[in-house]
PDB file of C-alpha atoms in Angstrom:
ATOM      1  CA  MET A   1      72.299 101.301 111.586  1.00  0.00           C
ATOM      2  CA  VAL A   2      74.503 100.684 108.565  1.00  0.00           C
ATOM      3  CA  GLU A   3      74.593  97.353 106.801  1.00  0.00           C
ATOM      4  CA  THR A   4      78.377  96.699 106.997  1.00  0.00           C
ATOM      5  CA  ALA A   5      78.847  93.706 104.682  1.00  0.00           C
ATOM      6  CA  PHE A   6      80.647  95.742 102.038  1.00  0.00           C
ATOM      7  CA  PRO A   7      80.426  93.959  98.681  1.00  0.00           C
ATOM      8  CA  LEU A   8      83.940  94.634  97.358  1.00  0.00           C
ATOM      9  CA  ALA A   9      85.845  91.468  98.208  1.00  0.00           C
ATOM     10  CA  ASN A  10      86.943  90.939  94.588  1.00  0.00           C
ATOM     11  CA  GLU A  11      87.254  94.603  93.637  1.00  0.00           C
ATOM     12  CA  GLN A  12      90.124  97.066  93.754  1.00  0.00           C
ATOM     13  CA  VAL A  13      89.235  99.956  96.045  1.00  0.00           C
ATOM     14  CA  VAL A  14      90.263 103.305  94.582  1.00  0.00           C
ATOM     15  CA  VAL A  15      88.328 105.682  96.869  1.00  0.00           C
ATOM     16  CA  SER A  16      87.647 105.168 100.546  1.00  0.00           C
ATOM     17  CA  ALA A  17      86.280 107.024 103.535  1.00  0.00           C
ATOM     18  CA  HIS A  18      86.795 105.761 107.068  1.00  0.00           C
ATOM     19  CA  ASP A  19      84.804 107.091 109.995  1.00  0.00           C
ATOM     20  CA  LEU A  20      84.150 110.281 108.011  1.00  0.00           C
ATOM     21  CA  SER A  21      82.182 113.060 109.690  1.00  0.00           C
ATOM     22  CA  VAL A  22      81.447 116.465 108.144  1.00  0.00           C
ATOM     23  CA  PHE A  23      80.306 119.575 110.000  1.00  0.00           C
ATOM     24  CA  TYR A  24      79.083 122.981 108.840  1.00  0.00           C
ATOM     25  CA  GLY A  25      79.389 125.052 111.967  1.00  0.00           C
ATOM     26  CA  GLU A  26      77.287 123.287 114.602  1.00  0.00           C
ATOM     27  CA  THR A  27      75.414 121.189 112.029  1.00  0.00           C
ATOM     28  CA  GLN A  28      76.685 117.669 111.421  1.00  0.00           C
ATOM     29  CA  ALA A  29      76.042 116.606 107.810  1.00  0.00           C
ATOM     30  CA  LEU A  30      77.845 113.236 107.878  1.00  0.00           C
ATOM     31  CA  LYS A  31      78.159 110.880 110.830  1.00  0.00           C
ATOM     32  CA  SER A  32      81.071 108.435 110.910  1.00  0.00           C
ATOM     33  CA  VAL A  33      80.667 107.134 107.350  1.00  0.00           C
ATOM     34  CA  THR A  34      82.910 104.296 106.213  1.00  0.00           C
ATOM     35  CA  LEU A  35      82.588 103.563 102.506  1.00  0.00           C
ATOM     36  CA  PRO A  36      84.945 101.923  99.962  1.00  0.00           C
ATOM     37  CA  ILE A  37      84.456 102.611  96.247  1.00  0.00           C
ATOM     38  CA  ALA A  38      85.525 100.146  93.521  1.00  0.00           C
ATOM     39  CA  ARG A  39      87.714 101.035  90.553  1.00  0.00           C
ATOM     40  CA  ASN A  40      86.075 101.200  87.107  1.00  0.00           C
ATOM     41  CA  ARG A  41      82.558 100.910  88.468  1.00  0.00           C
ATOM     42  CA  VAL A  42      79.586 103.272  88.741  1.00  0.00           C
ATOM     43  CA  THR A  43      78.614 103.819  92.382  1.00  0.00           C
ATOM     44  CA  ALA A  44      75.331 105.626  93.027  1.00  0.00           C
ATOM     45  CA  LEU A  45      74.649 107.610  96.199  1.00  0.00           C
ATOM     46  CA  ILE A  46      70.938 107.875  96.967  1.00  0.00           C
ATOM     47  CA  GLY A  47      68.805 109.234  99.793  1.00  0.00           C
ATOM     48  CA  PRO A  48      66.407 112.051 100.643  1.00  0.00           C
ATOM     49  CA  SER A  49      67.411 115.705 100.371  1.00  0.00           C
ATOM     50  CA  GLY A  50      69.783 116.782 103.113  1.00  0.00           C
ATOM     51  CA  CYS A  51      70.906 113.242 103.918  1.00  0.00           C
ATOM     52  CA  GLY A  52      74.631 113.894 103.361  1.00  0.00           C
ATOM     53  CA  LYS A  53      75.248 112.295  99.971  1.00  0.00           C
ATOM     54  CA  SER A  54      76.423 115.519  98.287  1.00  0.00           C
ATOM     55  CA  SER A  55      78.535 116.391 101.325  1.00  0.00           C
ATOM     56  CA  PHE A  56      80.231 113.020 100.974  1.00  0.00           C
ATOM     57  CA  LEU A  57      80.832 113.500  97.254  1.00  0.00           C
ATOM     58  CA  ARG A  58      82.186 117.024  97.581  1.00  0.00           C
ATOM     59  CA  SER A  59      84.481 116.017 100.440  1.00  0.00           C
ATOM     60  CA  LEU A  60      86.412 113.709  98.135  1.00  0.00           C
ATOM     61  CA  ASN A  61      88.084 116.533  96.204  1.00  0.00           C
ATOM     62  CA  ARG A  62      87.656 119.284  98.792  1.00  0.00           C
ATOM     63  CA  LEU A  63      84.851 121.260  97.200  1.00  0.00           C
ATOM     64  CA  ASN A  64      83.438 121.828 100.686  1.00  0.00           C
ATOM     65  CA  ASP A  65      86.482 123.831 101.768  1.00  0.00           C
ATOM     66  CA  ARG A  66      85.002 127.238 100.943  1.00  0.00           C
ATOM     67  CA  ILE A  67      81.769 126.653 102.843  1.00  0.00           C
ATOM     68  CA  PRO A  68      81.846 128.688 106.084  1.00  0.00           C
ATOM     69  CA  GLY A  69      82.242 126.507 109.147  1.00  0.00           C
ATOM     70  CA  PHE A  70      83.215 123.377 107.204  1.00  0.00           C
ATOM     71  CA  ARG A  71      85.095 120.856 109.307  1.00  0.00           C
ATOM     72  CA  LEU A  72      86.018 117.240 108.619  1.00  0.00           C
ATOM     73  CA  GLN A  73      86.898 114.343 110.894  1.00  0.00           C
ATOM     74  CA  GLY A  74      88.038 110.886 109.841  1.00  0.00           C
ATOM     75  CA  ARG A  75      90.063 109.754 106.841  1.00  0.00           C
ATOM     76  CA  VAL A  76      89.673 109.991 103.077  1.00  0.00           C
ATOM     77  CA  ARG A  77      91.854 108.277 100.486  1.00  0.00           C
ATOM     78  CA  ILE A  78      91.456 108.784  96.767  1.00  0.00           C
ATOM     79  CA  LEU A  79      93.905 107.350  94.223  1.00  0.00           C
ATOM     80  CA  ASP A  80      96.296 106.651  97.124  1.00  0.00           C
ATOM     81  CA  ILE A  81      96.246 110.352  97.998  1.00  0.00           C
ATOM     82  CA  ASP A  82      95.178 111.952 101.258  1.00  0.00           C
ATOM     83  CA  PRO A  83      93.317 114.981  99.838  1.00  0.00           C
ATOM     84  CA  TYR A  84      93.535 116.703 103.221  1.00  0.00           C
ATOM     85  CA  GLY A  85      97.250 116.090 103.667  1.00  0.00           C
ATOM     86  CA  SER A  86      99.587 119.024 104.131  1.00  0.00           C
ATOM     87  CA  ARG A  87     101.523 118.263 100.945  1.00  0.00           C
ATOM     88  CA  VAL A  88      98.627 117.578  98.595  1.00  0.00           C
ATOM     89  CA  ASP A  89      98.860 119.225  95.173  1.00  0.00           C
ATOM     90  CA  MET A  90      95.347 120.602  94.690  1.00  0.00           C
ATOM     91  CA  ILE A  91      95.829 121.253  90.976  1.00  0.00           C
ATOM     92  CA  GLU A  92      96.884 117.661  90.415  1.00  0.00           C
ATOM     93  CA  LEU A  93      94.055 116.376  92.619  1.00  0.00           C
ATOM     94  CA  ARG A  94      91.450 118.307  90.641  1.00  0.00           C
ATOM     95  CA  ARG A  95      92.955 117.038  87.385  1.00  0.00           C
ATOM     96  CA  ARG A  96      92.773 113.408  88.495  1.00  0.00           C
ATOM     97  CA  VAL A  97      89.361 113.773  90.171  1.00  0.00           C
ATOM     98  CA  GLY A  98      86.879 115.467  87.832  1.00  0.00           C
ATOM     99  CA  MET A  99      83.534 116.968  88.838  1.00  0.00           C
ATOM    100  CA  VAL A 100      80.237 117.329  86.985  1.00  0.00           C
ATOM    101  CA  PHE A 101      77.697 119.618  88.632  1.00  0.00           C
ATOM    102  CA  GLN A 102      73.904 119.581  88.690  1.00  0.00           C
ATOM    103  CA  LYS A 103      73.691 122.650  86.460  1.00  0.00           C
ATOM    104  CA  PRO A 104      75.866 122.756  83.323  1.00  0.00           C
ATOM    105  CA  THR A 105      78.645 125.330  83.632  1.00  0.00           C
ATOM    106  CA  PRO A 106      79.996 126.089  80.127  1.00  0.00           C
ATOM    107  CA  LEU A 107      82.508 128.912  79.995  1.00  0.00           C
ATOM    108  CA  PRO A 108      81.670 132.068  77.977  1.00  0.00           C
ATOM    109  CA  MET A 109      83.833 131.027  75.040  1.00  0.00           C
ATOM    110  CA  SER A 110      83.623 128.750  72.013  1.00  0.00           C
ATOM    111  CA  ILE A 111      82.746 125.063  72.122  1.00  0.00           C
ATOM    112  CA  TYR A 112      86.327 124.256  71.109  1.00  0.00           C
ATOM    113  CA  ASP A 113      87.921 126.484  73.744  1.00  0.00           C
ATOM    114  CA  ASN A 114      85.686 125.075  76.487  1.00  0.00           C
ATOM    115  CA  VAL A 115      87.155 121.636  75.873  1.00  0.00           C
ATOM    116  CA  ALA A 116      90.698 122.818  75.110  1.00  0.00           C
ATOM    117  CA  ILE A 117      91.215 125.040  78.158  1.00  0.00           C
ATOM    118  CA  GLY A 118      92.229 122.278  80.571  1.00  0.00           C
ATOM    119  CA  ALA A 119      94.510 120.474  78.130  1.00  0.00           C
ATOM    120  CA  ARG A 120      96.246 123.773  77.350  1.00  0.00           C
ATOM    121  CA  SER A 121      96.808 124.699  80.992  1.00  0.00           C
ATOM    122  CA  HIS A 122      97.699 121.251  82.389  1.00  0.00           C
ATOM    123  CA  TYR A 123      99.722 119.824  79.506  1.00  0.00           C
ATOM    124  CA  GLY A 124     100.663 122.845  77.367  1.00  0.00           C
ATOM    125  CA  LEU A 125      99.121 121.285  74.261  1.00  0.00           C
ATOM    126  CA  ARG A 126      98.847 123.307  71.063  1.00  0.00           C
ATOM    127  CA  GLY A 127      98.052 122.834  67.403  1.00  0.00           C
ATOM    128  CA  ARG A 128      97.199 119.438  65.955  1.00  0.00           C
ATOM    129  CA  ARG A 129      97.762 117.563  69.213  1.00  0.00           C
ATOM    130  CA  LEU A 130      95.286 119.840  70.981  1.00  0.00           C
ATOM    131  CA  ASP A 131      92.796 119.351  68.145  1.00  0.00           C
ATOM    132  CA  GLU A 132      93.093 115.585  68.608  1.00  0.00           C
ATOM    133  CA  VAL A 133      92.466 115.817  72.346  1.00  0.00           C
ATOM    134  CA  VAL A 134      89.415 118.042  71.831  1.00  0.00           C
ATOM    135  CA  GLU A 135      87.955 115.659  69.255  1.00  0.00           C
ATOM    136  CA  GLN A 136      88.622 112.614  71.408  1.00  0.00           C
ATOM    137  CA  ALA A 137      86.990 114.229  74.460  1.00  0.00           C
ATOM    138  CA  LEU A 138      83.935 115.274  72.471  1.00  0.00           C
ATOM    139  CA  ARG A 139      83.640 111.763  71.037  1.00  0.00           C
ATOM    140  CA  GLN A 140      83.895 110.244  74.515  1.00  0.00           C
ATOM    141  CA  ALA A 141      81.140 112.610  75.664  1.00  0.00           C
ATOM    142  CA  ALA A 142      78.946 111.550  72.706  1.00  0.00           C
ATOM    143  CA  LEU A 143      78.867 115.135  71.408  1.00  0.00           C
ATOM    144  CA  TRP A 144      81.292 115.190  68.468  1.00  0.00           C
ATOM    145  CA  ASP A 145      78.766 114.430  65.727  1.00  0.00           C
ATOM    146  CA  GLU A 146      76.515 117.254  66.947  1.00  0.00           C
ATOM    147  CA  VAL A 147      79.165 119.983  67.170  1.00  0.00           C
ATOM    148  CA  LYS A 148      82.027 119.058  64.812  1.00  0.00           C
ATOM    149  CA  ASP A 149      80.903 121.684  62.276  1.00  0.00           C
ATOM    150  CA  ILE A 150      80.234 124.467  64.805  1.00  0.00           C
ATOM    151  CA  LEU A 151      83.256 124.256  67.105  1.00  0.00           C
ATOM    152  CA  ARG A 152      83.846 128.013  66.978  1.00  0.00           C
ATOM    153  CA  ARG A 153      80.314 128.930  68.032  1.00  0.00           C
ATOM    154  CA  PRO A 154      79.682 130.091  71.619  1.00  0.00           C
ATOM    155  CA  ALA A 155      79.094 127.150  73.935  1.00  0.00           C
ATOM    156  CA  LEU A 156      76.169 128.982  75.536  1.00  0.00           C
ATOM    157  CA  GLN A 157      74.189 128.479  72.324  1.00  0.00           C
ATOM    158  CA  LEU A 158      74.009 124.722  72.936  1.00  0.00           C
ATOM    159  CA  SER A 159      70.982 123.077  74.522  1.00  0.00           C
ATOM    160  CA  GLY A 160      71.029 122.128  78.207  1.00  0.00           C
ATOM    161  CA  GLY A 161      71.784 118.493  77.485  1.00  0.00           C
ATOM    162  CA  GLN A 162      74.534 119.425  75.049  1.00  0.00           C
ATOM    163  CA  GLN A 163      76.023 121.846  77.575  1.00  0.00           C
ATOM    164  CA  GLN A 164      76.167 119.092  80.186  1.00  0.00           C
ATOM    165  CA  ARG A 165      77.947 116.764  77.771  1.00  0.00           C
ATOM    166  CA  LEU A 166      80.273 119.635  76.842  1.00  0.00           C
ATOM    167  CA  CYS A 167      81.196 120.039  80.505  1.00  0.00           C
ATOM    168  CA  ILE A 168      81.892 116.310  80.654  1.00  0.00           C
ATOM    169  CA  ALA A 169      84.092 116.621  77.547  1.00  0.00           C
ATOM    170  CA  ARG A 170      85.979 119.520  79.157  1.00  0.00           C
ATOM    171  CA  MET A 171      86.675 117.303  82.148  1.00  0.00           C
ATOM    172  CA  LEU A 172      87.661 114.281  80.020  1.00  0.00           C
ATOM    173  CA  ALA A 173      90.189 116.367  78.078  1.00  0.00           C
ATOM    174  CA  VAL A 174      92.474 116.378  81.141  1.00  0.00           C
ATOM    175  CA  ASP A 175      92.098 112.590  81.556  1.00  0.00           C
ATOM    176  CA  PRO A 176      90.697 112.211  85.100  1.00  0.00           C
ATOM    177  CA  GLU A 177      90.773 108.813  86.795  1.00  0.00           C
ATOM    178  CA  VAL A 178      87.774 109.423  89.052  1.00  0.00           C
ATOM    179  CA  ILE A 179      84.610 111.274  88.009  1.00  0.00           C
ATOM    180  CA  LEU A 180      82.229 112.772  90.572  1.00  0.00           C
ATOM    181  CA  MET A 181      78.713 113.622  89.362  1.00  0.00           C
ATOM    182  CA  ASP A 182      76.288 115.582  91.512  1.00  0.00           C
ATOM    183  CA  GLU A 183      72.795 115.013  90.067  1.00  0.00           C
ATOM    184  CA  PRO A 184      74.000 115.546  86.482  1.00  0.00           C
ATOM    185  CA  CYS A 185      70.598 114.808  84.915  1.00  0.00           C
ATOM    186  CA  SER A 186      68.232 116.613  87.275  1.00  0.00           C
ATOM    187  CA  ALA A 187      67.703 119.566  84.896  1.00  0.00           C
ATOM    188  CA  LEU A 188      67.642 117.569  81.667  1.00  0.00           C
ATOM    189  CA  ASP A 189      64.900 116.191  79.440  1.00  0.00           C
ATOM    190  CA  PRO A 190      64.467 112.385  79.089  1.00  0.00           C
ATOM    191  CA  VAL A 191      66.454 112.143  75.833  1.00  0.00           C
ATOM    192  CA  SER A 192      69.430 114.052  77.273  1.00  0.00           C
ATOM    193  CA  THR A 193      69.182 112.045  80.487  1.00  0.00           C
ATOM    194  CA  PHE A 194      69.377 108.790  78.520  1.00  0.00           C
ATOM    195  CA  ARG A 195      72.521 109.998  76.745  1.00  0.00           C
ATOM    196  CA  ILE A 196      74.205 110.947  80.016  1.00  0.00           C
ATOM    197  CA  GLU A 197      73.289 107.572  81.508  1.00  0.00           C
ATOM    198  CA  GLU A 198      74.788 105.758  78.526  1.00  0.00           C
ATOM    199  CA  LEU A 199      77.882 107.908  78.950  1.00  0.00           C
ATOM    200  CA  MET A 200      78.253 106.972  82.650  1.00  0.00           C
ATOM    201  CA  VAL A 201      78.260 103.280  81.766  1.00  0.00           C
ATOM    202  CA  GLU A 202      80.789 103.823  78.985  1.00  0.00           C
ATOM    203  CA  LEU A 203      83.086 105.953  81.145  1.00  0.00           C
ATOM    204  CA  ALA A 204      83.205 103.297  83.857  1.00  0.00           C
ATOM    205  CA  LYS A 205      85.018 100.953  81.486  1.00  0.00           C
ATOM    206  CA  GLU A 206      88.163 103.019  82.087  1.00  0.00           C
ATOM    207  CA  ARG A 207      87.298 105.322  84.979  1.00  0.00           C
ATOM    208  CA  THR A 208      85.637 105.276  88.370  1.00  0.00           C
ATOM    209  CA  VAL A 209      82.290 107.102  88.480  1.00  0.00           C
ATOM    210  CA  ILE A 210      80.487 108.214  91.651  1.00  0.00           C
ATOM    211  CA  VAL A 211      77.075 109.777  91.051  1.00  0.00           C
ATOM    212  CA  VAL A 212      74.593 111.424  93.401  1.00  0.00           C
ATOM    213  CA  THR A 213      71.042 110.951  92.161  1.00  0.00           C
ATOM    214  CA  HIS A 214      67.488 111.294  93.429  1.00  0.00           C
ATOM    215  CA  ASN A 215      66.322 109.062  90.583  1.00  0.00           C
ATOM    216  CA  MET A 216      66.282 105.507  91.916  1.00  0.00           C
ATOM    217  CA  GLN A 217      65.434 104.093  88.499  1.00  0.00           C
ATOM    218  CA  GLN A 218      68.553 105.792  87.180  1.00  0.00           C
ATOM    219  CA  ALA A 219      70.654 104.345  90.000  1.00  0.00           C
ATOM    220  CA  ALA A 220      69.313 100.872  89.240  1.00  0.00           C
ATOM    221  CA  ARG A 221      69.971 101.271  85.498  1.00  0.00           C
ATOM    222  CA  VAL A 222      73.517 102.621  85.498  1.00  0.00           C
ATOM    223  CA  SER A 223      75.245 101.672  88.753  1.00  0.00           C
ATOM    224  CA  HIS A 224      77.165  98.611  89.840  1.00  0.00           C
ATOM    225  CA  TYR A 225      76.894  99.556  93.528  1.00  0.00           C
ATOM    226  CA  THR A 226      74.480 101.733  95.492  1.00  0.00           C
ATOM    227  CA  ALA A 227      74.883 103.459  98.851  1.00  0.00           C
ATOM    228  CA  PHE A 228      71.829 104.721 100.734  1.00  0.00           C
ATOM    229  CA  PHE A 229      72.264 107.712 103.071  1.00  0.00           C
ATOM    230  CA  MET A 230      69.753 109.025 105.597  1.00  0.00           C
ATOM    231  CA  TYR A 231      70.142 111.685 108.305  1.00  0.00           C
ATOM    232  CA  GLY A 232      73.879 111.861 107.647  1.00  0.00           C
ATOM    233  CA  GLU A 233      74.441 108.128 108.106  1.00  0.00           C
ATOM    234  CA  LEU A 234      75.254 105.396 105.612  1.00  0.00           C
ATOM    235  CA  ILE A 235      72.342 102.994 106.039  1.00  0.00           C
ATOM    236  CA  GLU A 236      73.062 100.324 103.427  1.00  0.00           C
ATOM    237  CA  TYR A 237      75.584  99.627 100.684  1.00  0.00           C
ATOM    238  CA  GLY A 238      75.492  96.806  98.187  1.00  0.00           C
ATOM    239  CA  ALA A 239      75.602  95.550  94.616  1.00  0.00           C
ATOM    240  CA  SER A 240      72.803  97.442  92.866  1.00  0.00           C
ATOM    241  CA  LYS A 241      70.928  94.419  91.532  1.00  0.00           C
ATOM    242  CA  GLU A 242      70.522  92.884  94.980  1.00  0.00           C
ATOM    243  CA  PHE A 243      70.191  96.282  96.638  1.00  0.00           C
ATOM    244  CA  PHE A 244      67.036  97.178  94.743  1.00  0.00           C
ATOM    245  CA  LEU A 245      65.540  93.672  94.601  1.00  0.00           C
ATOM    246  CA  SER A 246      66.086  92.645  98.200  1.00  0.00           C
ATOM    247  CA  PRO A 247      67.348  95.422 100.491  1.00  0.00           C
ATOM    248  CA  LYS A 248      68.593  94.249 103.878  1.00  0.00           C
ATOM    249  CA  MET A 249      67.477  97.245 105.922  1.00  0.00           C
ATOM    250  CA  GLN A 250      63.862  98.245 106.503  1.00  0.00           C
ATOM    251  CA  ALA A 251      64.709 101.921 106.031  1.00  0.00           C
ATOM    252  CA  THR A 252      66.138 101.145 102.596  1.00  0.00           C
ATOM    253  CA  GLU A 253      63.048  99.209 101.575  1.00  0.00           C
ATOM    254  CA  ASP A 254      60.823 102.013 102.789  1.00  0.00           C
ATOM    255  CA  TYR A 255      62.784 104.583 100.769  1.00  0.00           C
ATOM    256  CA  ILE A 256      63.042 102.725  97.473  1.00  0.00           C
ATOM    257  CA  SER A 257      59.360 101.714  97.689  1.00  0.00           C
ATOM    258  CA  GLY A 258      58.353 105.362  98.144  1.00  0.00           C
ATOM    259  CA  ARG A 259      57.066 105.101 101.707  1.00  0.00           C
ATOM    260  CA  PHE A 260      59.156 108.135 102.680  1.00  0.00           C
ATOM    261  CA  GLY A 261      61.700 110.529 101.209  1.00  0.00           C
TER     262      GLY A 261
END
């Protein structure tokens, strides 16, 4: 059963789930998960395939809604918002809670327009102010130096790692407060993975980052806290340093030592 000594006594909780269960038809993907997430920290969600970690992540900004048979029980709070409340503004929620997917999803337009599209639509920015936002977002995503001279080229001409950082820049241009990442490095080479990991750490200085990863070394390197899911349950949650050095639950030790999963 879950290790319930949540390690956030001196942290500000910005995302929380209480007794959260998720169903897809008759299949239960999450089972009564209670999990607080600290502001301006990187929290890693680990566990074997099909354990519920992506279902948890995607429930936070309602990306599960279009899945047939999706049903949720329990409570979710994110930035003091109930994302499942009747009066929630979904456009505002998606602006404040950004998402980075496993596979880069650049739009079929220029590098510049990929980054500018959100700032144009959300804030009505044009001209020099828009240029400044695009440059700032690309700098934050550690991509500016690589693309500053080719901003009008199609984004699809970039490498996979560059495309992933471009998608991060597109998200940063609308200034999200929480960033959800669903295995953002799984399709990338080691050099690109290292750059994304550096970026996660940098982003957490001003934003809250929640990342699903199968790479336990990555979780140990970049995260402040780690949550281990198995069979739809939250098994253990703790500060990453102690979590990986001395897990409290036998199932956690078995997983991070490679005995199963």
